[in-house]
PDB file of C-alpha atoms in Angstrom:
ATOM      1  CA  MET A  27       0.000   0.000   0.000  1.00 49.00           C
ATOM      2  CA  ASN A  28       2.801   2.395   0.926  1.00 58.00           C
ATOM      3  CA  LEU A  29       4.522   1.633  -2.372  1.00 57.00           C
ATOM      4  CA  VAL A  30       1.314   2.445  -4.287  1.00 51.00           C
ATOM      5  CA  ARG A  31       0.890   5.731  -2.450  1.00 62.00           C
ATOM      6  CA  PHE A  32       4.514   6.621  -3.031  1.00 53.00           C
ATOM      7  CA  THR A  33       4.184   5.839  -6.748  1.00 56.00           C
ATOM      8  CA  LEU A  34       1.028   7.979  -7.036  1.00 54.00           C
ATOM      9  CA  TYR A  35       2.803  10.815  -5.246  1.00 58.00           C
ATOM     10  CA  ILE A  36       5.768  10.678  -7.641  1.00 61.00           C
ATOM     11  CA  VAL A  37       3.417  10.613 -10.667  1.00 48.00           C
ATOM     12  CA  SER A  38       1.473  13.618  -9.313  1.00 60.00           C
ATOM     13  CA  VAL A  39       4.666  15.588  -8.782  1.00 49.00           C
ATOM     14  CA  LEU A  40       5.868  14.806 -12.315  1.00 56.00           C
ATOM     15  CA  ILE A  41       2.528  15.874 -13.797  1.00 52.00           C
ATOM     16  CA  PHE A  42       2.589  19.102 -11.797  1.00 53.00           C
ATOM     17  CA  PHE A  43       6.103  20.019 -12.950  1.00 50.00           C
ATOM     18  CA  THR A  44       5.264  19.103 -16.544  1.00 52.00           C
ATOM     19  CA  ILE A  45       2.281  21.451 -16.488  1.00 47.00           C
ATOM     20  CA  CYS A  46       4.381  24.241 -14.952  1.00 49.00           C
ATOM     21  CA  LEU A  47       7.087  23.767 -17.568  1.00 46.00           C
ATOM     22  CA  ASN A  48       4.590  23.966 -20.426  1.00 47.00           C
ATOM     23  CA  VAL A  49       3.007  27.089 -18.981  1.00 39.00           C
ATOM     24  CA  PHE A  50       6.440  28.685 -18.616  1.00 42.00           C
ATOM     25  CA  LYS A  51       7.346  27.859 -22.224  1.00 42.00           C
ATOM     26  CA  TYR A  52       4.028  29.283 -23.412  1.00 36.00           C
ATOM     27  CA  MET A  53       4.461  32.541 -21.511  1.00 40.00           C
ATOM     28  CA  LYS A  54       8.036  32.899 -22.674  1.00 37.00           C
ATOM     29  CA  ASN A  55       7.045  32.673 -26.319  1.00 38.00           C
ATOM     30  CA  GLN A  56       4.161  35.132 -26.078  1.00 36.00           C
ATOM     31  CA  ASP A  57       4.568  38.642 -27.361  1.00 37.00           C
ATOM     32  CA  ASN A  58       2.239  39.947 -24.625  1.00 37.00           C
ATOM     33  CA  ASP A  59       1.202  42.792 -26.936  1.00 36.00           C
ATOM     34  CA  GLY A  60       4.794  43.692 -27.710  1.00 35.00           C
ATOM     35  CA  MET A  61       6.125  43.372 -24.189  1.00 33.00           C
ATOM     36  CA  LEU A  62       8.417  40.400 -24.765  1.00 33.00           C
ATOM     37  CA  PHE A  63      10.755  40.425 -27.746  1.00 35.00           C
ATOM     38  CA  ASN A  64      13.275  37.660 -28.247  1.00 34.00           C
ATOM     39  CA  LYS A  65      15.589  37.195 -31.186  1.00 34.00           C
ATOM     40  CA  MET A  66      13.476  34.544 -32.853  1.00 29.00           C
ATOM     41  CA  ASP A  67      10.309  36.666 -32.646  1.00 40.00           C
ATOM     42  CA  ARG A  68      11.946  39.711 -34.182  1.00 43.00           C
ATOM     43  CA  ASN A  69      13.689  37.795 -36.946  1.00 45.00           C
ATOM     44  CA  ASP A  70      10.397  36.085 -37.811  1.00 40.00           C
ATOM     45  CA  VAL A  71       8.788  39.523 -38.135  1.00 43.00           C
ATOM     46  CA  TYR A  72      11.546  40.742 -40.410  1.00 44.00           C
ATOM     47  CA  GLY A  73      11.563  37.523 -42.425  1.00 48.00           C
ATOM     48  CA  ASP A  74      15.335  37.028 -42.479  1.00 52.00           C
ATOM     49  CA  ASN A  75      16.903  34.733 -39.905  1.00 59.00           C
ATOM     50  CA  SER A  76      20.398  35.568 -41.217  1.00 71.00           C
ATOM     51  CA  VAL A  77      20.159  39.085 -39.783  1.00 81.00           C
ATOM     52  CA  ASP A  78      20.024  39.654 -36.035  1.00 87.00           C
ATOM     53  CA  CYS A  79      17.424  42.399 -35.534  1.00 91.00           C
ATOM     54  CA  SER A  80      17.106  41.887 -31.783  1.00 93.00           C
ATOM     55  CA  ILE A  81      17.259  44.858 -29.417  1.00 96.00           C
ATOM     56  CA  SER A  82      18.665  44.635 -25.910  1.00 97.00           C
ATOM     57  CA  LEU A  83      19.688  46.638 -22.877  1.00 98.00           C
ATOM     58  CA  SER A  84      23.393  47.184 -22.378  1.00 98.00           C
ATOM     59  CA  PRO A  85      25.237  46.125 -19.211  1.00 97.00           C
ATOM     60  CA  PRO A  86      25.189  48.772 -16.455  1.00 97.00           C
ATOM     61  CA  HIS A  87      27.528  51.753 -16.892  1.00 97.00           C
ATOM     62  CA  THR A  88      28.013  51.130 -20.623  1.00 97.00           C
ATOM     63  CA  HIS A  89      26.685  54.455 -21.898  1.00 97.00           C
ATOM     64  CA  SER A  90      27.115  58.052 -20.850  1.00 97.00           C
ATOM     65  CA  LEU A  91      24.039  60.205 -20.248  1.00 98.00           C
ATOM     66  CA  ILE A  92      22.899  61.380 -23.695  1.00 98.00           C
ATOM     67  CA  ALA A  93      19.696  63.369 -24.084  1.00 98.00           C
ATOM     68  CA  LEU A  94      17.236  62.795 -26.902  1.00 98.00           C
ATOM     69  CA  ALA A  95      15.644  66.200 -26.504  1.00 98.00           C
ATOM     70  CA  SER A  96      12.621  67.708 -28.194  1.00 98.00           C
ATOM     71  CA  TYR A  97       9.624  69.904 -27.682  1.00 98.00           C
ATOM     72  CA  PRO A  98       6.562  67.606 -27.359  1.00 97.00           C
ATOM     73  CA  GLY A  99       5.060  66.591 -30.698  1.00 94.00           C
ATOM     74  CA  SER A 100       8.364  66.662 -32.565  1.00 97.00           C
ATOM     75  CA  GLY A 101       8.662  62.927 -33.216  1.00 94.00           C
ATOM     76  CA  ASN A 102      10.764  61.802 -30.254  1.00 97.00           C
ATOM     77  CA  THR A 103       9.169  58.372 -29.868  1.00 95.00           C
ATOM     78  CA  TRP A 104       9.533  57.556 -33.573  1.00 95.00           C
ATOM     79  CA  THR A 105      13.147  58.757 -33.450  1.00 97.00           C
ATOM     80  CA  ARG A 106      13.751  56.383 -30.543  1.00 97.00           C
ATOM     81  CA  HIS A 107      12.441  53.540 -32.699  1.00 96.00           C
ATOM     82  CA  LEU A 108      14.865  54.474 -35.488  1.00 95.00           C
ATOM     83  CA  ILE A 109      17.818  54.633 -33.088  1.00 97.00           C
ATOM     84  CA  GLN A 110      16.901  51.249 -31.613  1.00 96.00           C
ATOM     85  CA  GLN A 111      16.552  49.676 -35.065  1.00 93.00           C
ATOM     86  CA  ALA A 112      19.845  51.197 -36.174  1.00 93.00           C
ATOM     87  CA  THR A 113      21.908  50.174 -33.149  1.00 94.00           C
ATOM     88  CA  GLY A 114      20.162  47.203 -31.514  1.00 95.00           C
ATOM     89  CA  ILE A 115      20.198  49.015 -28.160  1.00 97.00           C
ATOM     90  CA  TYR A 116      17.145  50.244 -26.265  1.00 98.00           C
ATOM     91  CA  THR A 117      16.640  53.926 -25.549  1.00 98.00           C
ATOM     92  CA  GLY A 118      15.392  55.294 -22.242  1.00 98.00           C
ATOM     93  CA  SER A 119      13.159  58.090 -21.040  1.00 98.00           C
ATOM     94  CA  GLU A 120      12.471  60.443 -18.164  1.00 97.00           C
ATOM     95  CA  PHE A 121       8.752  59.617 -18.302  1.00 96.00           C
ATOM     96  CA  ASN A 122       8.447  55.933 -17.286  1.00 95.00           C
ATOM     97  CA  ASP A 123       5.577  55.459 -19.731  1.00 94.00           C
ATOM     98  CA  HIS A 124       4.190  51.972 -19.017  1.00 94.00           C
ATOM     99  CA  GLY A 125       2.200  52.048 -22.253  1.00 91.00           C
ATOM    100  CA  LEU A 126       5.401  52.373 -24.282  1.00 93.00           C
ATOM    101  CA  TYR A 127       7.115  49.736 -22.153  1.00 95.00           C
ATOM    102  CA  ASN A 128       4.288  47.277 -22.749  1.00 93.00           C
ATOM    103  CA  HIS A 129       4.603  47.841 -26.494  1.00 90.00           C
ATOM    104  CA  GLY A 130       8.276  47.010 -26.759  1.00 92.00           C
ATOM    105  CA  TYR A 131      10.205  50.053 -25.522  1.00 96.00           C
ATOM    106  CA  LEU A 132      11.917  48.007 -22.833  1.00 97.00           C
ATOM    107  CA  GLY A 133      14.326  50.775 -21.858  1.00 98.00           C
ATOM    108  CA  GLU A 134      11.432  53.018 -20.821  1.00 97.00           C
ATOM    109  CA  LEU A 135      11.518  52.087 -17.127  1.00 97.00           C
ATOM    110  CA  GLU A 136      15.305  51.938 -16.760  1.00 98.00           C
ATOM    111  CA  ASP A 137      17.005  54.391 -14.443  1.00 96.00           C
ATOM    112  CA  ALA A 138      18.875  56.714 -16.810  1.00 94.00           C
ATOM    113  CA  ILE A 139      21.958  56.931 -14.616  1.00 95.00           C
ATOM    114  CA  LEU A 140      22.510  53.168 -14.874  1.00 97.00           C
ATOM    115  CA  GLY A 141      23.870  53.561 -18.396  1.00 97.00           C
ATOM    116  CA  THR A 142      21.914  50.600 -19.799  1.00 98.00           C
ATOM    117  CA  THR A 143      20.139  52.681 -22.463  1.00 98.00           C
ATOM    118  CA  LEU A 144      21.649  54.572 -25.367  1.00 98.00           C
ATOM    119  CA  THR A 145      19.758  57.869 -25.078  1.00 98.00           C
ATOM    120  CA  VAL A 146      17.243  59.398 -22.676  1.00 98.00           C
ATOM    121  CA  LYS A 147      14.059  61.023 -23.964  1.00 98.00           C
ATOM    122  CA  THR A 148      13.388  64.434 -22.448  1.00 98.00           C
ATOM    123  CA  HIS A 149      11.067  67.362 -23.111  1.00 98.00           C
ATOM    124  CA  SER A 150      12.672  69.457 -20.390  1.00 98.00           C
ATOM    125  CA  PRO A 151      14.737  72.581 -21.082  1.00 97.00           C
ATOM    126  CA  MET A 152      18.471  72.139 -21.532  1.00 98.00           C
ATOM    127  CA  SER A 153      20.278  70.525 -18.615  1.00 97.00           C
ATOM    128  CA  GLU A 154      24.024  70.196 -18.222  1.00 97.00           C
ATOM    129  CA  LYS A 155      23.558  66.917 -16.362  1.00 97.00           C
ATOM    130  CA  PHE A 156      23.744  65.324 -19.815  1.00 98.00           C
ATOM    131  CA  ASP A 157      27.104  64.537 -21.407  1.00 98.00           C
ATOM    132  CA  ALA A 158      25.817  65.043 -24.957  1.00 98.00           C
ATOM    133  CA  ALA A 159      22.498  65.589 -26.712  1.00 98.00           C
ATOM    134  CA  ILE A 160      20.534  64.967 -29.880  1.00 98.00           C
ATOM    135  CA  LEU A 161      17.966  67.726 -30.453  1.00 98.00           C
ATOM    136  CA  ILE A 162      14.966  66.978 -32.674  1.00 98.00           C
ATOM    137  CA  LEU A 163      13.526  70.126 -34.256  1.00 98.00           C
ATOM    138  CA  ARG A 164      10.199  70.310 -36.052  1.00 98.00           C
ATOM    139  CA  ASP A 165       8.216  73.017 -37.789  1.00 98.00           C
ATOM    140  CA  PRO A 166       6.184  74.510 -34.906  1.00 97.00           C
ATOM    141  CA  HIS A 167       2.953  74.350 -36.927  1.00 96.00           C
ATOM    142  CA  LYS A 168       3.208  70.552 -36.961  1.00 94.00           C
ATOM    143  CA  ALA A 169       4.781  70.139 -33.524  1.00 96.00           C
ATOM    144  CA  LEU A 170       2.099  72.257 -31.852  1.00 96.00           C
ATOM    145  CA  ALA A 171      -0.700  70.403 -33.656  1.00 92.00           C
ATOM    146  CA  ALA A 172       0.762  67.032 -32.622  1.00 91.00           C
ATOM    147  CA  TYR A 173       1.210  68.158 -29.016  1.00 94.00           C
ATOM    148  CA  TYR A 174      -2.352  69.514 -28.883  1.00 92.00           C
ATOM    149  CA  GLN A 175      -3.639  66.155 -30.109  1.00 88.00           C
ATOM    150  CA  PHE A 176      -1.527  64.339 -27.529  1.00 88.00           C
ATOM    151  CA  LYS A 177      -3.039  66.439 -24.739  1.00 89.00           C
ATOM    152  CA  HIS A 178      -6.661  66.234 -25.921  1.00 84.00           C
ATOM    153  CA  CYS A 179      -7.069  62.839 -27.628  1.00 79.00           C
ATOM    154  CA  SER A 180      -9.124  60.183 -25.867  1.00 66.00           C
ATOM    155  CA  GLY A 181      -7.397  57.251 -27.601  1.00 58.00           C
ATOM    156  CA  HIS A 182      -3.728  56.266 -27.435  1.00 55.00           C
ATOM    157  CA  ARG A 183      -2.173  59.688 -27.091  1.00 59.00           C
ATOM    158  CA  HIS A 184       0.978  58.891 -29.059  1.00 63.00           C
ATOM    159  CA  THR A 185      -0.913  58.030 -32.239  1.00 62.00           C
ATOM    160  CA  CYS A 186      -4.559  59.096 -31.990  1.00 71.00           C
ATOM    161  CA  VAL A 187      -6.065  61.752 -34.247  1.00 72.00           C
ATOM    162  CA  LEU A 188      -8.707  64.215 -33.046  1.00 76.00           C
ATOM    163  CA  ASN A 189     -12.185  64.208 -34.477  1.00 74.00           C
ATOM    164  CA  GLU A 190     -14.467  67.202 -34.907  1.00 74.00           C
ATOM    165  CA  SER A 191     -16.344  66.660 -31.647  1.00 74.00           C
ATOM    166  CA  SER A 192     -13.074  66.743 -29.678  1.00 77.00           C
ATOM    167  CA  PHE A 193     -11.767  69.970 -31.184  1.00 85.00           C
ATOM    168  CA  ASP A 194     -12.218  73.315 -29.402  1.00 90.00           C
ATOM    169  CA  LYS A 195     -11.192  76.215 -31.625  1.00 91.00           C
ATOM    170  CA  ARG A 196     -10.877  78.705 -28.778  1.00 94.00           C
ATOM    171  CA  ALA A 197      -8.738  76.285 -26.746  1.00 94.00           C
ATOM    172  CA  TRP A 198      -6.559  75.779 -29.828  1.00 95.00           C
ATOM    173  CA  GLU A 199      -6.037  79.545 -30.191  1.00 96.00           C
ATOM    174  CA  LYS A 200      -5.057  79.890 -26.519  1.00 97.00           C
ATOM    175  CA  PHE A 201      -2.759  76.909 -26.853  1.00 97.00           C
ATOM    176  CA  ILE A 202      -0.891  78.548 -29.752  1.00 97.00           C
ATOM    177  CA  GLU A 203      -0.636  81.857 -27.900  1.00 97.00           C
ATOM    178  CA  LYS A 204       1.120  80.164 -24.987  1.00 97.00           C
ATOM    179  CA  GLU A 205       2.962  77.204 -26.462  1.00 98.00           C
ATOM    180  CA  SER A 206       4.527  78.901 -29.495  1.00 98.00           C
ATOM    181  CA  GLU A 207       6.736  80.866 -27.113  1.00 98.00           C
ATOM    182  CA  CYS A 208       7.409  77.726 -25.040  1.00 98.00           C
ATOM    183  CA  TRP A 209       8.546  75.982 -28.242  1.00 98.00           C
ATOM    184  CA  ALA A 210      11.001  78.813 -28.977  1.00 98.00           C
ATOM    185  CA  ASN A 211      12.337  78.973 -25.415  1.00 98.00           C
ATOM    186  CA  HIS A 212      12.817  75.207 -25.280  1.00 98.00           C
ATOM    187  CA  THR A 213      14.653  75.216 -28.602  1.00 98.00           C
ATOM    188  CA  GLU A 214      16.853  78.151 -27.628  1.00 98.00           C
ATOM    189  CA  SER A 215      17.905  76.439 -24.411  1.00 98.00           C
ATOM    190  CA  TRP A 216      19.078  73.311 -26.205  1.00 98.00           C
ATOM    191  CA  LEU A 217      20.779  75.184 -29.045  1.00 98.00           C
ATOM    192  CA  ASN A 218      22.914  76.726 -26.291  1.00 98.00           C
ATOM    193  CA  PHE A 219      23.900  73.329 -24.891  1.00 98.00           C
ATOM    194  CA  PRO A 220      27.663  73.664 -24.191  1.00 98.00           C
ATOM    195  CA  LYS A 221      28.540  70.018 -24.837  1.00 98.00           C
ATOM    196  CA  PRO A 222      28.419  67.840 -28.000  1.00 98.00           C
ATOM    197  CA  LEU A 223      25.108  68.451 -29.768  1.00 98.00           C
ATOM    198  CA  LEU A 224      23.571  66.965 -32.899  1.00 98.00           C
ATOM    199  CA  VAL A 225      20.542  68.743 -34.377  1.00 98.00           C
ATOM    200  CA  VAL A 226      18.143  66.548 -36.370  1.00 98.00           C
ATOM    201  CA  LYS A 227      15.235  68.093 -38.224  1.00 98.00           C
ATOM    202  CA  PHE A 228      12.048  66.053 -38.324  1.00 97.00           C
ATOM    203  CA  SER A 229      11.487  67.022 -41.960  1.00 96.00           C
ATOM    204  CA  ASP A 230      14.849  65.436 -42.822  1.00 97.00           C
ATOM    205  CA  LEU A 231      13.891  62.301 -40.905  1.00 95.00           C
ATOM    206  CA  LYS A 232      10.685  62.006 -42.916  1.00 93.00           C
ATOM    207  CA  GLN A 233      12.502  62.569 -46.191  1.00 94.00           C
ATOM    208  CA  ASN A 234      15.422  60.216 -45.534  1.00 95.00           C
ATOM    209  CA  ALA A 235      15.126  58.268 -42.295  1.00 94.00           C
ATOM    210  CA  MET A 236      18.023  55.976 -43.191  1.00 93.00           C
ATOM    211  CA  LYS A 237      20.483  58.819 -43.731  1.00 94.00           C
ATOM    212  CA  GLU A 238      19.473  60.686 -40.581  1.00 96.00           C
ATOM    213  CA  SER A 239      19.587  57.489 -38.525  1.00 95.00           C
ATOM    214  CA  GLN A 240      23.127  56.920 -39.724  1.00 94.00           C
ATOM    215  CA  ARG A 241      24.022  60.456 -38.617  1.00 96.00           C
ATOM    216  CA  MET A 242      22.611  59.766 -35.160  1.00 97.00           C
ATOM    217  CA  ALA A 243      24.352  56.395 -34.895  1.00 96.00           C
ATOM    218  CA  ASP A 244      27.669  57.979 -35.912  1.00 96.00           C
ATOM    219  CA  PHE A 245      27.187  60.692 -33.275  1.00 98.00           C
ATOM    220  CA  LEU A 246      26.515  57.976 -30.692  1.00 97.00           C
ATOM    221  CA  GLY A 247      29.697  56.166 -31.703  1.00 95.00           C
ATOM    222  CA  LEU A 248      27.879  53.212 -33.269  1.00 93.00           C
ATOM    223  CA  PRO A 249      28.203  53.516 -37.067  1.00 88.00           C
ATOM    224  CA  ILE A 250      25.873  51.187 -38.972  1.00 84.00           C
ATOM    225  CA  SER A 251      27.137  51.384 -42.559  1.00 68.00           C
ATOM    226  CA  ASN A 252      28.832  47.989 -42.463  1.00 62.00           C
ATOM    227  CA  ASN A 253      26.447  45.796 -40.497  1.00 70.00           C
ATOM    228  CA  GLY A 254      23.052  44.154 -40.919  1.00 83.00           C
ATOM    229  CA  ARG A 255      21.158  46.769 -38.907  1.00 88.00           C
ATOM    230  CA  LEU A 256      20.434  48.658 -42.132  1.00 86.00           C
ATOM    231  CA  GLN A 257      18.286  45.718 -43.210  1.00 88.00           C
ATOM    232  CA  CYS A 258      16.439  45.842 -39.901  1.00 89.00           C
ATOM    233  CA  MET A 259      15.686  49.512 -40.476  1.00 88.00           C
ATOM    234  CA  GLU A 260      14.536  49.018 -44.051  1.00 86.00           C
ATOM    235  CA  LYS A 261      12.003  46.415 -42.941  1.00 85.00           C
ATOM    236  CA  ASP A 262      10.546  48.443 -40.070  1.00 86.00           C
ATOM    237  CA  LEU A 263      11.038  52.172 -40.517  1.00 86.00           C
ATOM    238  CA  ASP A 264       7.718  53.338 -39.089  1.00 81.00           C
ATOM    239  CA  GLY A 265       7.375  51.221 -35.944  1.00 82.00           C
ATOM    240  CA  LYS A 266       4.236  51.408 -33.819  1.00 75.00           C
ATOM    241  CA  TYR A 267       4.330  55.043 -32.777  1.00 66.00           C
ATOM    242  CA  LYS A 268       4.683  57.112 -35.917  1.00 62.00           C
ATOM    243  CA  ARG A 269       1.431  59.047 -36.011  1.00 56.00           C
ATOM    244  CA  ASN A 270      -0.553  58.518 -39.207  1.00 57.00           C
ATOM    245  CA  SER A 271      -0.892  61.459 -41.558  1.00 52.00           C
ATOM    246  CA  THR A 272      -3.263  64.058 -40.186  1.00 50.00           C
ATOM    247  CA  THR A 273      -3.368  66.270 -43.267  1.00 49.00           C
ATOM    248  CA  LYS A 274      -7.172  66.210 -43.576  1.00 55.00           C
ATOM    249  CA  ASN A 275      -7.624  66.858 -39.866  1.00 54.00           C
ATOM    250  CA  GLU A 276      -5.114  69.685 -39.942  1.00 55.00           C
ATOM    251  CA  GLN A 277      -6.876  71.291 -42.855  1.00 54.00           C
ATOM    252  CA  ALA A 278     -10.219  71.002 -41.090  1.00 69.00           C
ATOM    253  CA  PHE A 279      -9.274  71.774 -37.486  1.00 77.00           C
ATOM    254  CA  PHE A 280      -5.724  73.052 -37.091  1.00 85.00           C
ATOM    255  CA  THR A 281      -6.113  76.284 -38.977  1.00 90.00           C
ATOM    256  CA  PHE A 282      -3.998  79.309 -38.139  1.00 94.00           C
ATOM    257  CA  SER A 283      -5.466  82.797 -38.096  1.00 95.00           C
ATOM    258  CA  HIS A 284      -3.387  85.743 -39.249  1.00 96.00           C
ATOM    259  CA  THR A 285      -2.557  86.581 -35.638  1.00 97.00           C
ATOM    260  CA  MET A 286      -1.523  82.996 -34.896  1.00 97.00           C
ATOM    261  CA  GLU A 287       0.642  82.848 -38.026  1.00 97.00           C
ATOM    262  CA  GLU A 288       2.369  86.098 -37.119  1.00 98.00           C
ATOM    263  CA  ARG A 289       3.158  84.800 -33.652  1.00 98.00           C
ATOM    264  CA  ILE A 290       4.552  81.503 -34.925  1.00 98.00           C
ATOM    265  CA  HIS A 291       6.531  83.298 -37.647  1.00 97.00           C
ATOM    266  CA  LEU A 292       8.083  85.600 -35.028  1.00 98.00           C
ATOM    267  CA  PHE A 293       9.358  82.697 -32.927  1.00 98.00           C
ATOM    268  CA  THR A 294      10.400  80.620 -35.951  1.00 98.00           C
ATOM    269  CA  ARG A 295      12.499  83.529 -37.245  1.00 98.00           C
ATOM    270  CA  PHE A 296      14.093  83.829 -33.797  1.00 98.00           C
ATOM    271  CA  VAL A 297      15.016  80.115 -33.790  1.00 98.00           C
ATOM    272  CA  ASN A 298      16.262  80.225 -37.393  1.00 98.00           C
ATOM    273  CA  ASP A 299      18.579  83.117 -36.515  1.00 98.00           C
ATOM    274  CA  LEU A 300      20.048  81.016 -33.712  1.00 97.00           C
ATOM    275  CA  MET A 301      20.483  78.081 -36.083  1.00 97.00           C
ATOM    276  CA  LYS A 302      22.257  80.266 -38.648  1.00 97.00           C
ATOM    277  CA  GLN A 303      24.764  81.316 -35.994  1.00 96.00           C
ATOM    278  CA  GLN A 304      25.647  77.640 -35.570  1.00 95.00           C
ATOM    279  CA  ASN A 305      25.716  76.899 -39.311  1.00 96.00           C
ATOM    280  CA  ILE A 306      22.559  74.767 -39.097  1.00 96.00           C
ATOM    281  CA  THR A 307      20.137  74.964 -41.997  1.00 95.00           C
ATOM    282  CA  GLU A 308      16.886  76.720 -41.190  1.00 95.00           C
ATOM    283  CA  LEU A 309      13.590  75.108 -40.367  1.00 96.00           C
ATOM    284  CA  GLU A 310      11.157  75.084 -43.261  1.00 93.00           C
ATOM    285  CA  ARG A 311       7.371  74.849 -43.292  1.00 93.00           C
ATOM    286  CA  GLU A 312       6.480  71.160 -43.152  1.00 90.00           C
ATOM    287  CA  MET A 313       3.833  70.164 -45.652  1.00 81.00           C
TER     288      MET A 313
END
């Protein structure tokens, strides 16, 4: 009898561990809505197992503190995707956005000072705590419209597009009156950053993402011209957080009165004068 009980006990234990092992394997292989990325998953997506398109965190204290700075609405999250595709290293952020983390930005919750991420997203004014910086500049018409949508959309704020019922013309006018100056002040502060600085214009990113990504990778000390990361970029340039075109919405909602245009023009001319002093080509109206 004791032998029978012992045998049943052993069988039960084996069944229990078998079930646990299968559950573990299942969870490990799940994407969990983008939260878990392993090399096999990413190479399956890109359709080429000969190229390693995986992205990982670096060991602690690998990277210095490098800002990926921008005024909100200038394409920071998409730029992070491009940097990650180009280098295979996750970028970080000051915002600890769990939504981005759950969709594959696994550097989002890392402590920036650990040095495990390549750059750190920030919308704050210039800070000399950073050792170097990449500044993303965008035509304020588009940046302000994107930021307004981010603040007022009811869907996923990184990608949602406002509808007519959500748009308040008077609120939009007040937003421009305040934020156009904030855009200029933010840009001025970073153009005066006293350490290594790379300025990337969003219009150039849209026109030639590969070329601009190579510029950023070179600045970060990780040139990509001679490795397979270019193939990874070619197969996934847009990522999940490049906002769809809002041209129709902008034509319908994001109109600029003469007074609003004058105000934006004033601050754009101020920023362009600063850029000229540093031999940086001027911002142009983004169509």
